[in-house]
Amino acid sequence: RRPYHWKPSFLPFTVCDVGAAPGGWTRHMARQSCVKHVLAIDPGQLDPKLDSCKSKITHLQMKAQQAALVIDENAKSSNTSNA
């Protein structure tokens, strides 16, 4: 038995790739059937080859610290509109 083996009980996932450029891991995650959406965070450009997965990727072209604030603000406004 592997100590860190974990089987998800819910699918699909939304995943976050911090330090996403040029996009290799972002592309890999976006191609997985259990992944619904990839949030790619990096101030750099993502490789144009990612266009084939574009519908599953949101690129926040900024540093992670800035992205955390944006994500937090979006979560707060989503919670307010759902109340």
mmCIF file of C-alpha atoms in Angstrom:
data_model
loop_
_atom_site.group_PDB
_atom_site.id
_atom_site.type_symbol
_atom_site.label_atom_id
_atom_site.label_comp_id
_atom_site.label_asym_id
_atom_site.label_seq_id
_atom_site.Cartn_x
_atom_site.Cartn_y
_atom_site.Cartn_z
ATOM 1 C CA ARG A 1 0.000 0.000 0.000
ATOM 2 C CA ARG A 2 1.358 3.405 -1.011
ATOM 3 C CA PRO A 3 1.187 5.942 1.829
ATOM 4 C CA TYR A 4 0.112 8.898 -0.346
ATOM 5 C CA HIS A 5 -2.235 7.107 -2.706
ATOM 6 C CA TRP A 6 -5.562 8.890 -2.823
ATOM 7 C CA LYS A 7 -8.576 8.006 -4.908
ATOM 8 C CA PRO A 8 -10.830 10.968 -5.616
ATOM 9 C CA SER A 9 -14.439 10.584 -4.601
ATOM 10 C CA PHE A 10 -15.644 13.362 -6.870
ATOM 11 C CA LEU A 11 -14.909 14.248 -10.465
ATOM 12 C CA PRO A 12 -14.223 16.301 -12.531
ATOM 13 C CA PHE A 13 -11.509 18.464 -11.030
ATOM 14 C CA THR A 14 -10.573 22.098 -11.427
ATOM 15 C CA VAL A 15 -6.787 22.329 -11.088
ATOM 16 C CA CYS A 16 -4.354 25.187 -10.670
ATOM 17 C CA ASP A 17 -0.915 25.327 -12.314
ATOM 18 C CA VAL A 18 1.217 27.995 -10.629
ATOM 19 C CA GLY A 19 4.306 28.829 -12.679
ATOM 20 C CA ALA A 20 2.482 27.570 -15.749
ATOM 21 C CA ALA A 21 4.624 28.940 -18.595
ATOM 22 C CA PRO A 22 5.405 27.634 -21.113
ATOM 23 C CA GLY A 23 2.448 25.314 -20.542
ATOM 24 C CA GLY A 24 3.576 21.694 -20.705
ATOM 25 C CA TRP A 25 1.939 20.673 -17.433
ATOM 26 C CA THR A 26 -1.072 22.861 -18.179
ATOM 27 C CA ARG A 27 -1.583 21.018 -21.483
ATOM 28 C CA HIS A 28 -1.068 17.647 -19.804
ATOM 29 C CA MET A 29 -3.676 18.396 -17.132
ATOM 30 C CA ALA A 30 -6.164 19.868 -19.628
ATOM 31 C CA ARG A 31 -6.046 16.653 -21.664
ATOM 32 C CA GLN A 32 -7.057 14.490 -18.710
ATOM 33 C CA SER A 33 -10.671 13.347 -18.789
ATOM 34 C CA CYS A 34 -11.052 13.886 -15.025
ATOM 35 C CA VAL A 35 -10.059 17.574 -15.330
ATOM 36 C CA LYS A 36 -12.849 20.040 -15.991
ATOM 37 C CA HIS A 37 -10.751 23.220 -16.002
ATOM 38 C CA VAL A 38 -7.144 24.381 -15.552
ATOM 39 C CA LEU A 39 -6.308 27.728 -13.986
ATOM 40 C CA ALA A 40 -2.815 28.570 -15.310
ATOM 41 C CA ILE A 41 -0.980 31.282 -13.361
ATOM 42 C CA ASP A 42 2.209 32.832 -14.736
ATOM 43 C CA PRO A 43 3.282 36.321 -15.854
ATOM 44 C CA GLY A 44 4.836 34.736 -18.950
ATOM 45 C CA GLN A 45 3.240 33.679 -22.211
ATOM 46 C CA LEU A 46 1.771 30.219 -22.699
ATOM 47 C CA ASP A 47 2.806 28.225 -25.756
ATOM 48 C CA PRO A 48 0.448 28.729 -28.731
ATOM 49 C CA LYS A 49 0.232 24.911 -28.986
ATOM 50 C CA LEU A 50 -2.194 25.120 -26.062
ATOM 51 C CA ASP A 51 -4.865 26.520 -28.386
ATOM 52 C CA SER A 52 -6.234 22.996 -28.872
ATOM 53 C CA CYS A 53 -7.077 22.907 -25.126
ATOM 54 C CA LYS A 54 -8.023 26.588 -24.859
ATOM 55 C CA SER A 55 -11.628 25.953 -23.817
ATOM 56 C CA LYS A 56 -10.438 24.212 -20.627
ATOM 57 C CA ILE A 57 -7.724 26.768 -19.687
ATOM 58 C CA THR A 58 -7.890 30.179 -18.030
ATOM 59 C CA HIS A 59 -4.544 32.000 -18.025
ATOM 60 C CA LEU A 60 -4.054 34.609 -15.323
ATOM 61 C CA GLN A 61 -1.019 36.393 -16.726
ATOM 62 C CA MET A 62 0.323 37.715 -13.427
ATOM 63 C CA LYS A 63 2.366 36.702 -10.419
ATOM 64 C CA ALA A 64 0.865 34.168 -8.023
ATOM 65 C CA GLN A 65 0.504 36.763 -5.251
ATOM 66 C CA GLN A 66 -1.637 38.943 -7.517
ATOM 67 C CA ALA A 67 -3.607 35.948 -8.754
ATOM 68 C CA ALA A 68 -4.441 34.945 -5.173
ATOM 69 C CA LEU A 69 -6.072 38.345 -4.655
ATOM 70 C CA VAL A 70 -8.027 38.063 -7.921
ATOM 71 C CA ILE A 71 -9.222 34.552 -7.044
ATOM 72 C CA ASP A 72 -10.218 35.659 -3.546
ATOM 73 C CA GLU A 73 -12.130 38.658 -4.901
ATOM 74 C CA ASN A 74 -13.948 36.469 -7.449
ATOM 75 C CA ALA A 75 -14.867 33.970 -4.739
ATOM 76 C CA LYS A 76 -16.257 36.736 -2.541
ATOM 77 C CA SER A 77 -18.377 38.182 -5.342
ATOM 78 C CA SER A 78 -19.621 34.700 -6.307
ATOM 79 C CA ASN A 79 -20.680 34.033 -2.721
ATOM 80 C CA THR A 80 -22.463 37.389 -2.562
ATOM 81 C CA SER A 81 -24.383 36.780 -5.803
ATOM 82 C CA ASN A 82 -25.377 33.265 -4.675
ATOM 83 C CA ALA A 83 -26.740 34.461 -1.330
#
